[in-house]
Coordinates of N, CA and C in Angstrom, one line a residue:
M69 N -7.2 3.3 2.1 CA -6.2 3.5 1.1 C -4.8 3.0 1.6
K70 N -4.5 3.2 2.9 CA -3.3 2.8 3.5 C -3.3 1.2 3.5
R71 N -4.4 0.6 3.8 CA -4.5 -0.8 3.8 C -4.3 -1.4 2.5
L72 N -4.9 -0.8 1.4 CA -4.7 -1.3 0.1 C -3.2 -1.2 -0.3
F73 N -2.5 -0.1 0.0 CA -1.1 0.1 -0.3 C -0.3 -1.1 0.4
G74 N -0.6 -1.4 1.6 CA 0.0 -2.4 2.4 C -0.2 -3.8 1.7
E75 N -1.4 -4.0 1.3 CA -1.7 -5.3 0.6 C -0.9 -5.4 -0.7
I76 N -0.9 -4.3 -1.5 CA -0.2 -4.3 -2.7 C 1.3 -4.5 -2.5
L77 N 1.9 -3.9 -1.5 CA 3.3 -4.0 -1.1 C 3.6 -5.5 -0.7
H78 N 2.8 -6.0 0.2 CA 3.0 -7.4 0.6 C 2.9 -8.4 -0.6
F79 N 1.8 -8.2 -1.4 CA 1.6 -9.0 -2.5 C 2.8 -8.9 -3.5
G80 N 3.3 -7.7 -3.6 CA 4.4 -7.5 -4.5 C 5.7 -8.2 -4.1
I81 N 6.0 -8.1 -2.8 CA 7.1 -8.8 -2.2 C 7.0 -10.3 -2.4
I82 N 5.9 -10.9 -2.0 CA 5.6 -12.3 -2.2 C 5.6 -12.6 -3.7
G83 N 5.0 -11.8 -4.5 CA 5.0 -12.0 -5.9 C 6.3 -12.0 -6.6
V84 N 7.2 -11.1 -6.1 CA 8.6 -11.1 -6.7 C 9.3 -12.4 -6.4
I85 N 9.2 -12.9 -5.2 CA 9.8 -14.2 -4.9 C 9.2 -15.3 -5.7
N86 N 7.8 -15.3 -5.7 CA 7.1 -16.3 -6.4 C 7.3 -16.3 -7.9
T87 N 7.4 -15.1 -8.5 CA 7.6 -14.9 -9.9 C 9.0 -15.3 -10.3
L88 N 10.0 -15.0 -9.5 CA 11.4 -15.5 -9.8 C 11.5 -17.0 -9.7
L89 N 10.8 -17.6 -8.7 CA 10.8 -19.0 -8.6 C 10.1 -19.6 -9.9
G90 N 8.9 -19.1 -10.2 CA 8.1 -19.6 -11.3 C 8.9 -19.4 -12.6
L91 N 9.5 -18.3 -12.9 CA 10.2 -18.1 -14.1 C 11.4 -19.0 -14.2
A92 N 12.1 -19.2 -13.1 CA 13.3 -20.1 -13.1 C 12.8 -21.5 -13.4
L93 N 11.7 -22.0 -12.8 CA 11.2 -23.3 -13.0 C 10.7 -23.4 -14.5
N94 N 10.0 -22.4 -15.0 CA 9.6 -22.4 -16.4 C 10.7 -22.6 -17.3
M95 N 11.8 -21.8 -17.1 CA 12.9 -21.8 -18.1 C 13.6 -23.2 -18.0
V96 N 13.8 -23.7 -16.8 CA 14.4 -25.0 -16.6 C 13.5 -26.1 -17.3
F97 N 12.2 -26.1 -17.0 CA 11.4 -27.1 -17.5 C 11.3 -27.0 -19.1
Y98 N 11.1 -25.8 -19.6 CA 10.9 -25.6 -21.0 C 12.3 -25.7 -21.8
N99 N 13.3 -25.0 -21.4 CA 14.5 -24.9 -22.1 C 15.5 -26.0 -21.8
M100 N 15.6 -26.5 -20.6 CA 16.6 -27.5 -20.3 C 16.1 -28.9 -20.3
L101 N 14.8 -29.1 -19.8 CA 14.2 -30.4 -19.8 C 13.4 -30.6 -21.1
H102 N 13.2 -29.6 -21.8 CA 12.4 -29.6 -23.1 C 11.0 -30.2 -22.9
W103 N 10.4 -29.7 -21.8 CA 9.0 -30.0 -21.6 C 8.1 -29.2 -22.6
N104 N 6.9 -29.7 -22.9 CA 5.9 -29.0 -23.7 C 5.6 -27.6 -23.0
F105 N 5.3 -26.6 -23.7 CA 5.0 -25.3 -23.2 C 4.0 -25.3 -22.1
W106 N 2.8 -26.0 -22.4 CA 1.7 -26.0 -21.4 C 2.1 -26.8 -20.2
V107 N 2.8 -27.9 -20.3 CA 3.2 -28.7 -19.2 C 4.2 -27.9 -18.3
A108 N 5.2 -27.3 -18.9 CA 6.2 -26.5 -18.2 C 5.6 -25.4 -17.4
T109 N 4.7 -24.6 -18.0 CA 4.1 -23.5 -17.3 C 3.1 -23.9 -16.3
S110 N 2.3 -25.0 -16.5 CA 1.3 -25.4 -15.5 C 2.0 -26.0 -14.3
V111 N 3.1 -26.8 -14.5 CA 3.8 -27.4 -13.3 C 4.4 -26.3 -12.5
S112 N 5.1 -25.3 -13.1 CA 5.7 -24.2 -12.4 C 4.7 -23.4 -11.6
Y113 N 3.5 -23.2 -12.2 CA 2.5 -22.4 -11.6 C 1.9 -23.2 -10.4
T114 N 1.8 -24.5 -10.5 CA 1.2 -25.3 -9.4 C 2.2 -25.2 -8.2
I115 N 3.5 -25.3 -8.5 CA 4.4 -25.2 -7.4 C 4.4 -23.8 -6.7
G116 N 4.4 -22.8 -7.5 CA 4.4 -21.4 -7.0 C 3.1 -21.1 -6.3
S117 N 2.0 -21.6 -6.8 CA 0.7 -21.3 -6.2 C 0.5 -21.9 -4.8
I118 N 1.1 -23.0 -4.5 CA 1.1 -23.5 -3.2 C 1.8 -22.5 -2.2
F119 N 2.9 -22.0 -2.6 CA 3.6 -21.0 -1.8 C 2.8 -19.8 -1.7
S120 N 2.2 -19.3 -2.8 CA 1.5 -18.1 -2.8 C 0.2 -18.1 -1.9
Y121 N -0.5 -19.3 -1.9 CA -1.7 -19.4 -1.2 C -1.4 -19.1 0.3
F122 N -0.4 -19.8 0.9 CA -0.1 -19.7 2.3 C 0.5 -18.3 2.6
A123 N 1.3 -17.8 1.8 CA 2.0 -16.5 2.1 C 1.0 -15.4 2.0
N124 N 0.2 -15.4 1.0 CA -0.8 -14.3 0.8 C -2.0 -14.4 1.8
R125 N -2.4 -15.6 2.1 CA -3.4 -15.8 3.1 C -3.0 -15.2 4.4
K126 N -1.8 -15.5 4.8 CA -1.3 -15.1 6.2 C -0.8 -13.6 6.2
L127 N 0.1 -13.3 5.2 CA 0.8 -12.0 5.3 C 0.1 -10.9 4.5
T128 N -0.5 -11.1 3.4 CA -1.0 -10.0 2.6 C -2.5 -9.7 3.0
F129 N -3.3 -10.7 3.0 CA -4.7 -10.4 3.2 C -5.2 -10.8 4.7
K130 N -4.2 -11.3 5.4 CA -4.4 -11.6 6.9 C -5.7 -12.2 7.2
T131 N -6.1 -13.3 6.5 CA -7.3 -14.0 6.8 C -7.0 -15.2 7.6
E132 N -7.8 -15.6 8.5 CA -7.7 -16.8 9.3 C -8.6 -17.9 8.8
E133 N -9.3 -17.7 7.7 CA -10.2 -18.7 7.2 C -9.4 -20.0 6.9
H134 N -9.8 -21.1 7.4 CA -9.1 -22.4 7.2 C -10.1 -23.3 6.5
G135 N -9.6 -24.5 6.1 CA -10.4 -25.5 5.5 C -10.3 -25.6 4.0
W136 N -11.2 -26.4 3.5 CA -11.1 -26.7 2.0 C -11.7 -25.6 1.2
R137 N -12.7 -24.9 1.7 CA -13.4 -23.9 0.9 C -12.4 -22.8 0.3
P138 N -11.6 -22.1 1.2 CA -10.7 -21.1 0.6 C -9.7 -21.7 -0.3
A139 N -9.2 -22.9 0.1 CA -8.2 -23.6 -0.8 C -8.8 -23.9 -2.1
L140 N -10.0 -24.4 -2.2 CA -10.6 -24.7 -3.5 C -10.9 -23.4 -4.3
R141 N -11.3 -22.3 -3.6 CA -11.5 -21.0 -4.3 C -10.2 -20.6 -4.9
F142 N -9.1 -20.7 -4.1 CA -7.8 -20.3 -4.6 C -7.4 -21.2 -5.8
A143 N -7.6 -22.5 -5.7 CA -7.2 -23.3 -6.8 C -8.0 -23.0 -8.1
A144 N -9.3 -22.8 -7.9 CA -10.1 -22.4 -9.1 C -9.6 -21.1 -9.6
H145 N -9.3 -20.1 -8.8 CA -8.9 -18.8 -9.2 C -7.5 -18.9 -10.0
I146 N -6.6 -19.7 -9.5 CA -5.3 -19.9 -10.1 C -5.5 -20.5 -11.5
V147 N -6.4 -21.5 -11.6 CA -6.6 -22.1 -12.9 C -7.2 -21.1 -13.9
V148 N -8.2 -20.3 -13.5 CA -8.7 -19.3 -14.4 C -7.7 -18.3 -14.8
C149 N -6.9 -17.8 -13.8 CA -5.9 -16.8 -14.1 C -4.8 -17.4 -15.1
Y150 N -4.4 -18.6 -14.9 CA -3.5 -19.3 -15.7 C -4.0 -19.4 -17.2
L151 N -5.2 -19.9 -17.3 CA -5.8 -20.1 -18.6 C -6.0 -18.8 -19.3
L152 N -6.5 -17.7 -18.6 CA -6.6 -16.4 -19.2 C -5.3 -15.8 -19.6
A153 N -4.3 -15.8 -18.7 CA -3.0 -15.2 -19.0 C -2.3 -15.9 -20.1
Y154 N -2.2 -17.2 -20.1 CA -1.5 -17.9 -21.2 C -2.3 -18.1 -22.4
G155 N -3.6 -18.2 -22.2 CA -4.5 -18.2 -23.4 C -4.5 -16.9 -24.2
I156 N -4.2 -15.8 -23.5 CA -4.1 -14.5 -24.2 C -2.6 -14.4 -24.7
A157 N -1.6 -14.7 -23.9 CA -0.2 -14.5 -24.2 C 0.3 -15.2 -25.4
K158 N 0.0 -16.5 -25.4 CA 0.6 -17.3 -26.5 C 0.1 -16.9 -27.9
P159 N -1.2 -16.8 -28.1 CA -1.6 -16.3 -29.5 C -1.2 -14.9 -29.8
A160 N -1.2 -14.0 -28.7 CA -0.9 -12.6 -29.0 C 0.6 -12.5 -29.4
V161 N 1.5 -13.2 -28.7 CA 2.9 -13.2 -29.0 C 3.1 -13.8 -30.4
R162 N 2.5 -14.9 -30.6 CA 2.6 -15.5 -31.9 C 2.2 -14.5 -33.1
S163 N 1.2 -13.8 -32.9 CA 0.7 -12.9 -33.8 C 1.6 -11.7 -34.0
V164 N 2.1 -11.1 -32.9 CA 3.0 -10.0 -33.0 C 4.4 -10.4 -33.5
M165 N 4.9 -11.5 -33.2 CA 6.2 -11.9 -33.5 C 6.3 -12.8 -34.8
A166 N 5.2 -12.9 -35.5 CA 5.1 -13.8 -36.7 C 6.2 -13.5 -37.7
G167 N 6.5 -12.3 -38.0 CA 7.5 -11.9 -39.0 C 8.9 -11.8 -38.4
Y168 N 9.0 -11.5 -37.1 CA 10.2 -11.2 -36.4 C 11.0 -12.5 -35.9
A169 N 10.2 -13.4 -35.4 CA 10.8 -14.6 -34.8 C 11.7 -15.4 -35.7
P170 N 11.3 -15.6 -37.0 CA 12.3 -16.3 -37.8 C 13.6 -15.6 -38.1
L171 N 13.5 -14.2 -38.2 CA 14.7 -13.4 -38.4 C 15.6 -13.5 -37.2
L172 N 14.9 -13.3 -36.0 CA 15.7 -13.4 -34.8 C 16.3 -14.8 -34.5
A173 N 15.5 -15.8 -34.9 CA 16.0 -17.2 -34.8 C 17.3 -17.4 -35.6
D174 N 17.3 -16.9 -36.8 CA 18.6 -17.0 -37.6 C 19.7 -16.3 -36.9
K175 N 19.5 -15.2 -36.3 CA 20.6 -14.4 -35.7 C 21.2 -15.1 -34.4
I176 N 20.3 -15.6 -33.7 CA 20.7 -16.2 -32.4 C 20.8 -17.7 -32.3
G177 N 20.5 -18.3 -33.4 CA 20.6 -19.8 -33.5 C 19.6 -20.6 -32.6
M178 N 18.4 -20.1 -32.6 CA 17.3 -20.7 -31.8 C 16.1 -20.9 -32.7
E179 N 15.3 -21.8 -32.4 CA 14.1 -22.0 -33.2 C 13.1 -20.9 -33.0
A180 N 12.4 -20.5 -34.0 CA 11.4 -19.4 -33.9 C 10.3 -19.7 -32.9
K181 N 9.9 -21.0 -32.9 CA 8.8 -21.4 -31.9 C 9.3 -21.2 -30.5
A182 N 10.6 -21.6 -30.2 CA 11.1 -21.4 -28.9 C 11.2 -20.0 -28.5
I183 N 11.6 -19.1 -29.4 CA 11.7 -17.7 -29.1 C 10.3 -17.2 -28.7
E184 N 9.3 -17.5 -29.6 CA 7.9 -17.1 -29.3 C 7.4 -17.6 -28.0
E185 N 7.7 -18.8 -27.7 CA 7.2 -19.4 -26.4 C 7.9 -18.8 -25.2
N186 N 9.1 -18.5 -25.3 CA 9.8 -17.9 -24.2 C 9.3 -16.5 -23.9
V187 N 9.0 -15.7 -25.0 CA 8.4 -14.4 -24.9 C 7.0 -14.5 -24.3
A188 N 6.2 -15.6 -24.7 CA 4.9 -15.8 -24.2 C 4.9 -16.1 -22.7
I189 N 5.9 -16.8 -22.3 CA 6.1 -17.1 -20.9 C 6.2 -15.8 -20.1
L190 N 7.1 -14.9 -20.6 CA 7.3 -13.6 -19.9 C 6.0 -12.8 -19.9
F191 N 5.3 -12.7 -21.1 CA 4.1 -11.9 -21.2 C 3.0 -12.5 -20.4
G192 N 2.9 -13.8 -20.4 CA 1.9 -14.5 -19.6 C 2.1 -14.3 -18.1
T193 N 3.3 -14.2 -17.7 CA 3.6 -14.0 -16.3 C 3.1 -12.6 -15.9
G194 N 3.3 -11.6 -16.7 CA 2.8 -10.3 -16.4 C 1.3 -10.2 -16.3
L195 N 0.6 -10.8 -17.2 CA -0.8 -10.9 -17.2 C -1.3 -11.6 -16.0
F196 N -0.7 -12.7 -15.7 CA -1.0 -13.5 -14.5 C -1.0 -12.7 -13.2
I197 N 0.1 -11.9 -13.1 CA 0.2 -11.1 -11.8 C -1.0 -10.2 -11.7
I198 N -1.4 -9.5 -12.7 CA -2.5 -8.6 -12.6 C -3.8 -9.3 -12.3
F199 N -4.1 -10.4 -13.0 CA -5.3 -11.2 -12.8 C -5.3 -11.8 -11.4
N200 N -4.1 -12.2 -10.9 CA -4.0 -12.9 -9.7 C -4.3 -12.0 -8.5
F201 N -3.8 -10.7 -8.5 CA -4.0 -9.8 -7.4 C -5.5 -9.5 -7.3
I202 N -6.1 -9.2 -8.4 CA -7.5 -8.8 -8.5 C -8.4 -10.0 -7.9
G203 N -8.1 -11.2 -8.4 CA -8.9 -12.3 -8.0 C -8.7 -12.7 -6.5
Q204 N -7.4 -12.6 -6.0 CA -7.2 -12.9 -4.6 C -7.9 -11.9 -3.7
K205 N -7.8 -10.7 -4.1 CA -8.4 -9.6 -3.3 C -10.0 -9.7 -3.2
F206 N -10.6 -10.0 -4.4 CA -12.0 -9.9 -4.4 C -12.8 -11.2 -4.5
F207 N -12.0 -12.3 -4.7 CA -12.7 -13.6 -4.8 C -12.2 -14.6 -3.8
V208 N -10.9 -14.7 -3.6 CA -10.3 -15.8 -2.8 C -10.4 -15.4 -1.3
F209 N -9.8 -14.3 -1.0 CA -9.7 -13.9 0.4 C -10.7 -12.9 0.8
T210 N -11.9 -13.3 0.9 CA -13.0 -12.4 1.2 C -13.6 -12.7 2.6
K211 N -14.3 -11.8 3.2 CA -15.0 -12.0 4.4 C -16.1 -13.0 4.2
K212 N -16.7 -13.5 5.3 CA -17.8 -14.4 5.1 C -19.0 -13.8 4.4
D213 N -19.2 -12.4 4.4 CA -20.3 -11.8 3.7 C -20.0 -11.5 2.2
G214 N -18.8 -12.0 1.8 CA -18.4 -11.8 0.4 C -17.7 -10.6 0.0
T215 N -17.4 -9.7 1.0 CA -16.7 -8.4 0.7 C -15.2 -8.7 0.9
A216 N -14.4 -7.8 0.2 CA -13.0 -7.9 0.3 C -12.5 -7.7 1.7
V217 N -11.5 -8.4 2.1 CA -10.9 -8.2 3.4 C -10.3 -6.8 3.5
D218 N -10.6 -6.0 4.6 CA -10.0 -4.7 4.7 C -8.9 -4.7 5.6

């Protein structure tokens, strides 16, 4: 239990740094550079994932496994987490905010679609964090016998 708490704490610290970086990149790419929602989020997650892989491999899960296999497992895991998180977030936010976004858009002078997509970025980030920890612990950084690193 103590080990799990330590992993969650390290993952959290690395995650806060990574999440702030990712959100900042998302907002710049989407709101300032006017990139498409999917392009902005995927590029920011690619950048953050490179940092996350090395930091969590070394500091959180303390695995010494090197080579392409763990990196490919990690890349596949990130793609699945991204597609799940944003595949859930975007339609869910659109559905929940359908009646509210146009009203809010009028009040703050922003397009309803932009409001929905900014909220979807925030919601997707939260979902991604949950999926990411579970996948890294039980899929990416495992012992050679397939069990989670203790």
